[in-house]
Tab-separated table of N, CA and C in Angstrom:
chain	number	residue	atom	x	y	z
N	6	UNK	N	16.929	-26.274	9.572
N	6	UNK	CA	16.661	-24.914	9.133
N	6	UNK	C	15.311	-24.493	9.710
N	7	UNK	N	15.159	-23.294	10.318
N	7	UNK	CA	14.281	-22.760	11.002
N	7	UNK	C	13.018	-22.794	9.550
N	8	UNK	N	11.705	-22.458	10.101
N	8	UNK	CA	10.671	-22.605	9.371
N	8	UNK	C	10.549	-21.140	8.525
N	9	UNK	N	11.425	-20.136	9.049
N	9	UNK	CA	11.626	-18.728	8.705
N	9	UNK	C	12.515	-18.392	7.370
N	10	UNK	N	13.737	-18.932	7.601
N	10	UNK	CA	14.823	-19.376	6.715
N	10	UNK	C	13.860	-19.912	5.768
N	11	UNK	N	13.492	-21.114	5.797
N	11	UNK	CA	12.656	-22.077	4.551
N	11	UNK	C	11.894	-20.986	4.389
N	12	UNK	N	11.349	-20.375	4.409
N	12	UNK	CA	10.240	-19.565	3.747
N	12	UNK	C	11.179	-18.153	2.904
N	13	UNK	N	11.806	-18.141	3.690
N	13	UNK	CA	13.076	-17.154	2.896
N	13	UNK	C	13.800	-17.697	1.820
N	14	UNK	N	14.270	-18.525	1.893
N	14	UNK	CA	15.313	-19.152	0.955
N	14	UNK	C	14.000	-19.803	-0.458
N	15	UNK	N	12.606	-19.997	-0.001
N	15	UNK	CA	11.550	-20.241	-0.940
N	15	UNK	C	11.224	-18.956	-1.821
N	16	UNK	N	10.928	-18.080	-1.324
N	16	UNK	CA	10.927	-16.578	-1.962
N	16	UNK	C	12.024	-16.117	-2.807
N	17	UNK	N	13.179	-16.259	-2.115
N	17	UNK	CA	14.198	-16.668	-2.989
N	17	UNK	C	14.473	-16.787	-4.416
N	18	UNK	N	14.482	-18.133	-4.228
N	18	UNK	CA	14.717	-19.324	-5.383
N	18	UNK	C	13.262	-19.000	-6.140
N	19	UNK	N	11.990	-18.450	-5.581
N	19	UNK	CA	11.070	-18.508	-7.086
N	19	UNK	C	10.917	-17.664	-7.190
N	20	UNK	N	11.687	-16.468	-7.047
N	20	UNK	CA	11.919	-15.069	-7.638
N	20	UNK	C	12.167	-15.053	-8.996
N	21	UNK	N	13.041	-15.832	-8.900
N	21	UNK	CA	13.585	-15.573	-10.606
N	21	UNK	C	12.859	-16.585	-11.330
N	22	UNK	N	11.496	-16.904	-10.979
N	22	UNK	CA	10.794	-17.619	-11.937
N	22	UNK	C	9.524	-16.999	-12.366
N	23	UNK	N	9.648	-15.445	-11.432
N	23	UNK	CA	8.673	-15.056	-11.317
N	23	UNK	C	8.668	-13.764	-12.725
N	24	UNK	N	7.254	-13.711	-13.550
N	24	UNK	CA	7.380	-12.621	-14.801
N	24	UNK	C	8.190	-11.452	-14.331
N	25	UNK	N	8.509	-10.644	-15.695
N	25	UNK	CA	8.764	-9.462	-15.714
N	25	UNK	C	7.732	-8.601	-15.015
N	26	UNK	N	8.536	-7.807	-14.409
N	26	UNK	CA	7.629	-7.042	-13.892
N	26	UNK	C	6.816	-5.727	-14.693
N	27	UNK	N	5.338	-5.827	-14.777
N	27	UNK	CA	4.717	-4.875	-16.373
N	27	UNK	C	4.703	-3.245	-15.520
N	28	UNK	N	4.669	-2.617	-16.308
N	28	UNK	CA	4.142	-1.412	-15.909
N	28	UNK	C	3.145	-0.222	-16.664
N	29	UNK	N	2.461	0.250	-16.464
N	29	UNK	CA	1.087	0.875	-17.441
N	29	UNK	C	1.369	2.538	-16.673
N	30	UNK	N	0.504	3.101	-17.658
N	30	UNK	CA	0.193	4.494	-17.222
N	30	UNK	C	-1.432	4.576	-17.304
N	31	UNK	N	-2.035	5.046	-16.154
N	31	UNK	CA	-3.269	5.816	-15.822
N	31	UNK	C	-3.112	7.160	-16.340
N	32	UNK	N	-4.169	7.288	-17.239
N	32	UNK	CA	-4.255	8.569	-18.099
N	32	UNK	C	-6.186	8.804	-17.340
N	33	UNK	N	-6.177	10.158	-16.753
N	33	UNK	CA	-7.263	10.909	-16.777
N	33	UNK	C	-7.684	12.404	-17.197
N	34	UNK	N	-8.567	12.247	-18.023
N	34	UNK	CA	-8.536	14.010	-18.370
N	34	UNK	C	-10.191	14.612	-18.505
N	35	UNK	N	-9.801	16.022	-17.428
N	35	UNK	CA	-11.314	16.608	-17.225
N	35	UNK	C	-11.037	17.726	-18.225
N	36	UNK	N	-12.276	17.755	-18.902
N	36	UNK	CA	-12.544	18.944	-19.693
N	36	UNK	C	-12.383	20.360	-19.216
N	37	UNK	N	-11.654	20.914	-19.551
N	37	UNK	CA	-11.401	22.646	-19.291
N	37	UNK	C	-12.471	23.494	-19.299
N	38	UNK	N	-14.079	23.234	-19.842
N	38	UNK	CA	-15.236	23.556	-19.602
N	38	UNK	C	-16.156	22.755	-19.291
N	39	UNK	N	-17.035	22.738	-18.556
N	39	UNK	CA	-17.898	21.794	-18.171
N	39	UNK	C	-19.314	22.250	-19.106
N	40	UNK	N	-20.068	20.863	-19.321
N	40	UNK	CA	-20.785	21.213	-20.737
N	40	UNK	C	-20.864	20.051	-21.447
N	41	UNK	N	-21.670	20.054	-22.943
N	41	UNK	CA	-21.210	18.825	-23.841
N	41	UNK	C	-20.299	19.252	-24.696
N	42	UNK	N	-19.689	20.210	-25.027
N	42	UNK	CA	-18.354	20.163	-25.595
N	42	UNK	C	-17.298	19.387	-24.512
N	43	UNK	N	-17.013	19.342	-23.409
N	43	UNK	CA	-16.209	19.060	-22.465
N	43	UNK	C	-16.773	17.627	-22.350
N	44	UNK	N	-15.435	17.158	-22.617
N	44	UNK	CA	-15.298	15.311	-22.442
N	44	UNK	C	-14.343	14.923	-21.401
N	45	UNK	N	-14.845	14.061	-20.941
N	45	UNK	CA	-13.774	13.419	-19.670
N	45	UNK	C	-13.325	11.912	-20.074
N	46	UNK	N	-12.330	11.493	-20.180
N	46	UNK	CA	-11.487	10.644	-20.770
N	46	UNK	C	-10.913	9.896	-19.731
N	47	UNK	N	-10.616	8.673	-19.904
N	47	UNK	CA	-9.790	7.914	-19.210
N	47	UNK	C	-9.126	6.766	-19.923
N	48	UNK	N	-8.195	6.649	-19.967
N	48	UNK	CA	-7.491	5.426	-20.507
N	48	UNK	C	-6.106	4.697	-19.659
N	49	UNK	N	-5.575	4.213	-20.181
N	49	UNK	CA	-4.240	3.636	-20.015
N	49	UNK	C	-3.942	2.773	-20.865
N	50	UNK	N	-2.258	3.234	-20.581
N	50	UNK	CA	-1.426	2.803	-22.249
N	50	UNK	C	-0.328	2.193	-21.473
N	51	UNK	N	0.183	1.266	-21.876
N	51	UNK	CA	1.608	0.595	-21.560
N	51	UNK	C	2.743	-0.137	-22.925
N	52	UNK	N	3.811	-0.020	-22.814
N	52	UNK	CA	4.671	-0.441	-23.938
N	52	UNK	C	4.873	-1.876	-23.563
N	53	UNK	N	4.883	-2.360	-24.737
N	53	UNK	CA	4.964	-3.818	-24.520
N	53	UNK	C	6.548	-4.711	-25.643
N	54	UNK	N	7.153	-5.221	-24.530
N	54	UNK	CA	8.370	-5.766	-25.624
N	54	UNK	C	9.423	-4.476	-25.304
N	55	UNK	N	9.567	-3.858	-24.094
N	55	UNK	CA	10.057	-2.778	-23.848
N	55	UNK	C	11.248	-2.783	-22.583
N	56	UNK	N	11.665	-2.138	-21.895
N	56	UNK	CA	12.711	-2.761	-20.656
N	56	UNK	C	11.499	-1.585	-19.326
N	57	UNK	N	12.075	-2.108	-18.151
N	57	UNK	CA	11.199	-1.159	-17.482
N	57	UNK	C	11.767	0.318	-17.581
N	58	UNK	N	11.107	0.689	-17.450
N	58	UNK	CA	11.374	2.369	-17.304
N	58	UNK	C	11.107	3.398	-18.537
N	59	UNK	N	10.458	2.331	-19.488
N	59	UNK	CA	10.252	3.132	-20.918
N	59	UNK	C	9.266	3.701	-20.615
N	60	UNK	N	7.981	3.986	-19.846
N	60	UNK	CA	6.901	5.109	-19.656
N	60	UNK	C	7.531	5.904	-18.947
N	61	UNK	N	8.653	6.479	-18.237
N	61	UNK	CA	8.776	7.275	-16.789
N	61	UNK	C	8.768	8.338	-17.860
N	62	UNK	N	9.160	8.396	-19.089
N	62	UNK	CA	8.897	10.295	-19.667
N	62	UNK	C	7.543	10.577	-19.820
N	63	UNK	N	7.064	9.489	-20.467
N	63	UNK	CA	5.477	10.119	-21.110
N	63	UNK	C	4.747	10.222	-19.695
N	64	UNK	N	4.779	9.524	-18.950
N	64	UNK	CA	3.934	9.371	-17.513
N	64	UNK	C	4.492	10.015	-16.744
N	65	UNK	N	4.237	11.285	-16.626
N	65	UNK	CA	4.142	12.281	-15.569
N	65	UNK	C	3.557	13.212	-15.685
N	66	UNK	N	3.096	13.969	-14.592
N	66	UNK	CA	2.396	15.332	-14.894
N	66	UNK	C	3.193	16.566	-14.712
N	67	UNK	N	4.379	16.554	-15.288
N	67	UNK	CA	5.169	17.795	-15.052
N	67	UNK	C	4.322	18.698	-16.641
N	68	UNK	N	4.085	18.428	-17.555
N	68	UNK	CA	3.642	19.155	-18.847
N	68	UNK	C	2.264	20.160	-18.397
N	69	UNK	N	2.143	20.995	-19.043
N	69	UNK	CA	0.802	21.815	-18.741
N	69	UNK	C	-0.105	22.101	-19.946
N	70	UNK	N	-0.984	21.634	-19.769
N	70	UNK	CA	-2.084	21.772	-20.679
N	70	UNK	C	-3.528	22.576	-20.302
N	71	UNK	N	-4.247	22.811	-21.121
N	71	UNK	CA	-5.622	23.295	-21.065
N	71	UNK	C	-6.681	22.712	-19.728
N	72	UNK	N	-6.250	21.419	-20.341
N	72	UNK	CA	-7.417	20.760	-19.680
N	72	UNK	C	-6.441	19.711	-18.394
N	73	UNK	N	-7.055	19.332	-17.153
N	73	UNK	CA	-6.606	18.920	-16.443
N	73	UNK	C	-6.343	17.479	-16.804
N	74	UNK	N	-4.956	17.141	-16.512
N	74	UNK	CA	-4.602	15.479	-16.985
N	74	UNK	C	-3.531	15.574	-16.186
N	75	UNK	N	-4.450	14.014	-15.395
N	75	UNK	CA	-3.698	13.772	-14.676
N	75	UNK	C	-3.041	11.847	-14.760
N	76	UNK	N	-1.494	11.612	-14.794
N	76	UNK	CA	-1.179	10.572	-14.837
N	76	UNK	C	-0.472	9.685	-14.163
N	77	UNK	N	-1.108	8.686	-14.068
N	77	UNK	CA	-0.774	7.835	-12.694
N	77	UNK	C	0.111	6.338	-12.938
N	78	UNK	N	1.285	6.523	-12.686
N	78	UNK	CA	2.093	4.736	-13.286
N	78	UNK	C	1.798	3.606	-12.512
N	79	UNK	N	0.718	2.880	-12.597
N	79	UNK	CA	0.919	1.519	-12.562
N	79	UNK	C	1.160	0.252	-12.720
N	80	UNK	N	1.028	-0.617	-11.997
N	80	UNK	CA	2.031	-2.135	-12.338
N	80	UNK	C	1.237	-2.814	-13.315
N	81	UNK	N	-0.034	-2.623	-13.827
N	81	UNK	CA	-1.171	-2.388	-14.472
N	81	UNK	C	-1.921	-1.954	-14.805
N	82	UNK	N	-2.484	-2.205	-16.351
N	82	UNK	CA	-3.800	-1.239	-16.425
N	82	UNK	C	-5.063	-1.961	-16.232
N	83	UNK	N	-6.273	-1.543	-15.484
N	83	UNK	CA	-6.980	-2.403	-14.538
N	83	UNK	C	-7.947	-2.869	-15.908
N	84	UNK	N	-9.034	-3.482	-15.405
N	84	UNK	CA	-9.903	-4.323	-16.339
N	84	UNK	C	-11.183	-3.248	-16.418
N	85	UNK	N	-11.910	-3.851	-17.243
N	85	UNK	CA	-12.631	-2.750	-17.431
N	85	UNK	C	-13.050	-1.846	-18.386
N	86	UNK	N	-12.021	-1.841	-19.653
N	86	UNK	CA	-12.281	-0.645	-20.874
N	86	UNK	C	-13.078	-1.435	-21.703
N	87	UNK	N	-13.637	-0.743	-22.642
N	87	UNK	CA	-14.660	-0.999	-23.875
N	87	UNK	C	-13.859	-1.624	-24.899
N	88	UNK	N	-12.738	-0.966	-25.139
N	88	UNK	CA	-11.839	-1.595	-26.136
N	88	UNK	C	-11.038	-1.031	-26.174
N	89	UNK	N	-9.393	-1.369	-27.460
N	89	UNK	CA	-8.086	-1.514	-27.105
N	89	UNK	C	-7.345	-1.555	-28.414
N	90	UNK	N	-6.386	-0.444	-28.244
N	90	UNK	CA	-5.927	-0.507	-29.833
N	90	UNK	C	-3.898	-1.012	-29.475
N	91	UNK	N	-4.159	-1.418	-30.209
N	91	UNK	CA	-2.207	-1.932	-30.408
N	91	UNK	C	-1.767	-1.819	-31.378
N	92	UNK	N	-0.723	-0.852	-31.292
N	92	UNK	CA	-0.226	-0.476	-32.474
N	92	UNK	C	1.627	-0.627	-32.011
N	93	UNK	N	2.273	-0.508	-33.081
N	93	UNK	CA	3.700	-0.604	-33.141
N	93	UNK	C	4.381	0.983	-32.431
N	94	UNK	N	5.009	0.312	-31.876
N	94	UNK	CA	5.848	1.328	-30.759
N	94	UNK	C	6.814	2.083	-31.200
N	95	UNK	N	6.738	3.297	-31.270
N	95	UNK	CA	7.641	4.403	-32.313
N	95	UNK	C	8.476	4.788	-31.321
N	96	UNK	N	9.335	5.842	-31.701
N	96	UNK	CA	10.169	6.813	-31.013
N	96	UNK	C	9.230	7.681	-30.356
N	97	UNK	N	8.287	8.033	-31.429
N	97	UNK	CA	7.196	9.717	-31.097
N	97	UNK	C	6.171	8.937	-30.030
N	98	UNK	N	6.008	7.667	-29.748
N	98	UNK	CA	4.642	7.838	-29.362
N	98	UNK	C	5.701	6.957	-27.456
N	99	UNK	N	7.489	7.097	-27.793
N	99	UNK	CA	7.907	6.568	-26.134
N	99	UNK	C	7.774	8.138	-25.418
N	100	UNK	N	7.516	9.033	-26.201
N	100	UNK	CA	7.689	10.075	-25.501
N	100	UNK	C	5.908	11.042	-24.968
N	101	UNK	N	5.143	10.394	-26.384
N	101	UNK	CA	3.621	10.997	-26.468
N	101	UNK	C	2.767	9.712	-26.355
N	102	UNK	N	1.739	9.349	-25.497
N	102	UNK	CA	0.958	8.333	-26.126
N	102	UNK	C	0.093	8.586	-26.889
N	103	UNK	N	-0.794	10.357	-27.412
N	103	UNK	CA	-1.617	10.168	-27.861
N	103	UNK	C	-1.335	10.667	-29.430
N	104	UNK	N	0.370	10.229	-29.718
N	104	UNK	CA	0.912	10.110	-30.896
N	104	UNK	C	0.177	8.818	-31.416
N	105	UNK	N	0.001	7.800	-31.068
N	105	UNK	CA	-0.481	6.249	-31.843
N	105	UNK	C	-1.627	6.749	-32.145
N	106	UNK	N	-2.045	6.093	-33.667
N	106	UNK	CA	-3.677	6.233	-33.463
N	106	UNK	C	-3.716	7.281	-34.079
N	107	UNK	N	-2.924	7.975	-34.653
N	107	UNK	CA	-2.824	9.323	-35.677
N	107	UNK	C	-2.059	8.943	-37.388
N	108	UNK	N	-2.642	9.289	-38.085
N	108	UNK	CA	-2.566	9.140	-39.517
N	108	UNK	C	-1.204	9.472	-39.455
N	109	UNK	N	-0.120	9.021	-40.199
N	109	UNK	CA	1.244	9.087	-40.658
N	109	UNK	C	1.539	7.604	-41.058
N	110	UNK	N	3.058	7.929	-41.400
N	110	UNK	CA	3.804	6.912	-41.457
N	110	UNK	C	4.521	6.673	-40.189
N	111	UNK	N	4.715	5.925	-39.467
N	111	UNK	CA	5.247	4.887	-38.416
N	111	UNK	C	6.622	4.542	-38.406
N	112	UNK	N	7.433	5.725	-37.980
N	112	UNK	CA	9.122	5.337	-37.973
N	112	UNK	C	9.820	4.664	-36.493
N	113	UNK	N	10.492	3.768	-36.667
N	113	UNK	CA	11.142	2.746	-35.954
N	113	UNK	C	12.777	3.571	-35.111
N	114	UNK	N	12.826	3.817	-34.074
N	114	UNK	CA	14.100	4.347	-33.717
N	114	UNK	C	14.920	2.945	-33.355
N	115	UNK	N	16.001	3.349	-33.366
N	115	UNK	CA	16.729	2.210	-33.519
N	115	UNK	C	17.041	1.462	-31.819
N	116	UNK	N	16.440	2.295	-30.834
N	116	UNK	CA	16.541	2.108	-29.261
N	116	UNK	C	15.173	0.939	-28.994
N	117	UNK	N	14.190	1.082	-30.373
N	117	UNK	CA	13.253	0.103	-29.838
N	117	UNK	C	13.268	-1.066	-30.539
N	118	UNK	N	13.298	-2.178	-29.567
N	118	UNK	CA	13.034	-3.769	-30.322
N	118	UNK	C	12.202	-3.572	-31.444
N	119	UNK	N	12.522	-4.743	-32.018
N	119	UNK	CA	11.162	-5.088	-33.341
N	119	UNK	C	10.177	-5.412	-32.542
N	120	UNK	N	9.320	-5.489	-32.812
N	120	UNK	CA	7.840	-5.933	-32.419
N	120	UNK	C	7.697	-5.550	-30.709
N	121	UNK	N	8.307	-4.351	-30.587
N	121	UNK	CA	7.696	-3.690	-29.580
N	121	UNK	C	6.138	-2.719	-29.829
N	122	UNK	N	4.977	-2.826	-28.843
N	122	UNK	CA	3.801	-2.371	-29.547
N	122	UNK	C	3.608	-1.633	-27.706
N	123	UNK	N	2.960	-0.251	-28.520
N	123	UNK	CA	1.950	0.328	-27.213
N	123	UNK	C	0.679	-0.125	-27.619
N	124	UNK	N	-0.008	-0.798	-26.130
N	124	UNK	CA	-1.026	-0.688	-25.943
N	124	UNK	C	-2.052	0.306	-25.026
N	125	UNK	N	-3.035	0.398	-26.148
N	125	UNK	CA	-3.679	1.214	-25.115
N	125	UNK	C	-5.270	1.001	-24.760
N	126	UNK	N	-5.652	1.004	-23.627
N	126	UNK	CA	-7.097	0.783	-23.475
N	126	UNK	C	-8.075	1.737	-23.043
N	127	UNK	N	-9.210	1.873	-23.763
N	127	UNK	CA	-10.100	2.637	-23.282
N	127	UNK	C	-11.245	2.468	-22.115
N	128	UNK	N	-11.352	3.423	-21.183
N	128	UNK	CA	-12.357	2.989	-20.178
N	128	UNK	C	-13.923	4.108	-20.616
N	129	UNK	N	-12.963	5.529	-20.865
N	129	UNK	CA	-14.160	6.553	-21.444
N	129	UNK	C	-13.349	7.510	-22.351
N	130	UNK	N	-14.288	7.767	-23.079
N	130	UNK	CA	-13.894	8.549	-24.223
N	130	UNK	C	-15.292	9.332	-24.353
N	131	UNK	N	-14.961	10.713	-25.217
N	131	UNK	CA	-16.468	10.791	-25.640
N	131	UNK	C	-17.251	10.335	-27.399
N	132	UNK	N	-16.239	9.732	-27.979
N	132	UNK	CA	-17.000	9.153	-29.129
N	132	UNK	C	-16.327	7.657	-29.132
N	133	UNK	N	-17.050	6.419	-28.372
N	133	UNK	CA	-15.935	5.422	-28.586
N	133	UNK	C	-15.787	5.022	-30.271
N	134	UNK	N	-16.546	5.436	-31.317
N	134	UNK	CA	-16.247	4.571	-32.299
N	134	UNK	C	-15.331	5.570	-33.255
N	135	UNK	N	-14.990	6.865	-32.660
N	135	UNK	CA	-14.002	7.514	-32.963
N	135	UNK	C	-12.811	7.031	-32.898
N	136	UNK	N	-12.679	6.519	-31.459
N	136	UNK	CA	-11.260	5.847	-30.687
N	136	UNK	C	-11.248	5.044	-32.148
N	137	UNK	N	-11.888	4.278	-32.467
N	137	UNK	CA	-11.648	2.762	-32.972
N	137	UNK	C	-11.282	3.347	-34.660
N	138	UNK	N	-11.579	4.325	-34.993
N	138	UNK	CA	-11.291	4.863	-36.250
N	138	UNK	C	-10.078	5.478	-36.133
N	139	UNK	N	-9.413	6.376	-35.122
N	139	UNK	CA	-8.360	6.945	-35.021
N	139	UNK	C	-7.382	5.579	-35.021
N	140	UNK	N	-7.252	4.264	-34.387
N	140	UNK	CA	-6.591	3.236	-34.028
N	140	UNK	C	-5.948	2.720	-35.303
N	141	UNK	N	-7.167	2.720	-36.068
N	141	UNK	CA	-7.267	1.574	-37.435
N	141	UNK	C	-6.196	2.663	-38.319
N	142	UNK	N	-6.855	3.765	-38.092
N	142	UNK	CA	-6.132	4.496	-39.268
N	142	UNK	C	-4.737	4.734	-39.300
N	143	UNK	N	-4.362	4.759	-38.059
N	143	UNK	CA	-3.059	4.815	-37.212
N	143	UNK	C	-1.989	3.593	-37.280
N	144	UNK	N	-2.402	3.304	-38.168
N	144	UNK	CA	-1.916	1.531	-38.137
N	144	UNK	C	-2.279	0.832	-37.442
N	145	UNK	N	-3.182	0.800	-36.029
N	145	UNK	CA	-3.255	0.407	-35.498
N	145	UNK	C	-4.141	-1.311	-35.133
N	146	UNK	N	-4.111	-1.912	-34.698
N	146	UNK	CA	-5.375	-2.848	-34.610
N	146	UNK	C	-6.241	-3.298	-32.910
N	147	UNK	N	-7.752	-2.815	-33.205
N	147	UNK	CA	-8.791	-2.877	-32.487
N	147	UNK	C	-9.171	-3.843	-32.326
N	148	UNK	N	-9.932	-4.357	-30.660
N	148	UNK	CA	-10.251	-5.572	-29.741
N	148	UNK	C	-11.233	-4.750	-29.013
N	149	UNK	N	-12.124	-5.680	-28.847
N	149	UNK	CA	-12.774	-5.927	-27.505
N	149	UNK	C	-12.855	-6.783	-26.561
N	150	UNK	N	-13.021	-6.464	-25.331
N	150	UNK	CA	-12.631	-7.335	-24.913
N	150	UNK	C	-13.616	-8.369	-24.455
């Protein structure tokens, strides 16, 4: 067998040993006024315990808002944030991420596993110990990393 083949037929065979493949959303958002009322934000959120393709609704920029947000799907969310809230993965929050992390009760659709959780991480915010109060209250639970 050619040395080409062996390297083919190797790729192969440890394909299927290789993880699931993850996927995250890049969340950026510039303030609609520039100023200290106007905060610039960055995060990324990914579902975890999920099949692929559960961000392709929330992650896009077809929606229109005030302020510019823009969102980017990657195979990860990079390193780097201050901290990180994980909370249990709803119906409201496969469609919204910045549903988690909001006071309610926490309903289960029947399309998502048990112990499926969005995570989400912060890189900037403008009050981080806000983030960490919205998380907790949200059901959520806070890390640093």
């Amino acid at each position: 067998m050619s040395s080409l083949l062996r390297s083919a037929a190797f790729v192969l065979m440890g394909a299927g040993s290789l993880p699931a493949f993850a996927e995250s959303c890049y969340v950026t958002t510039e303030p609609a006024m520039a100023g200290p009322s106007g905060a610039h934000t960055q995060l990324c959120y990914e579902h975890q315990g999920m099949d692929a393709g559960s961000l392709d609704w929330s992650c896009n920029n077809s929606t229109k808002d005030v302020q510019k947000t823009h969102k980017e799907k990657r195979g990860s969310c990079p390193t780097g944030y201050f901290g990180s809230c994980t909370a249990a993965l709803t119906q409201e929050a496969l469609g919204n991420q910045a549903s988690s992390g909001r006071k309610g009760e926490p309903t289960t659709a029947p399309q998502i596993p048990e112990g499926a959780t969005l995570v989400t991480h912060y890189y900037q915010v403008q009050d981080k110990g806000q983030a960490r109060v919205d998380c907790e209250n949200g059901g959520g639970q806070w890390s640093t990393p």
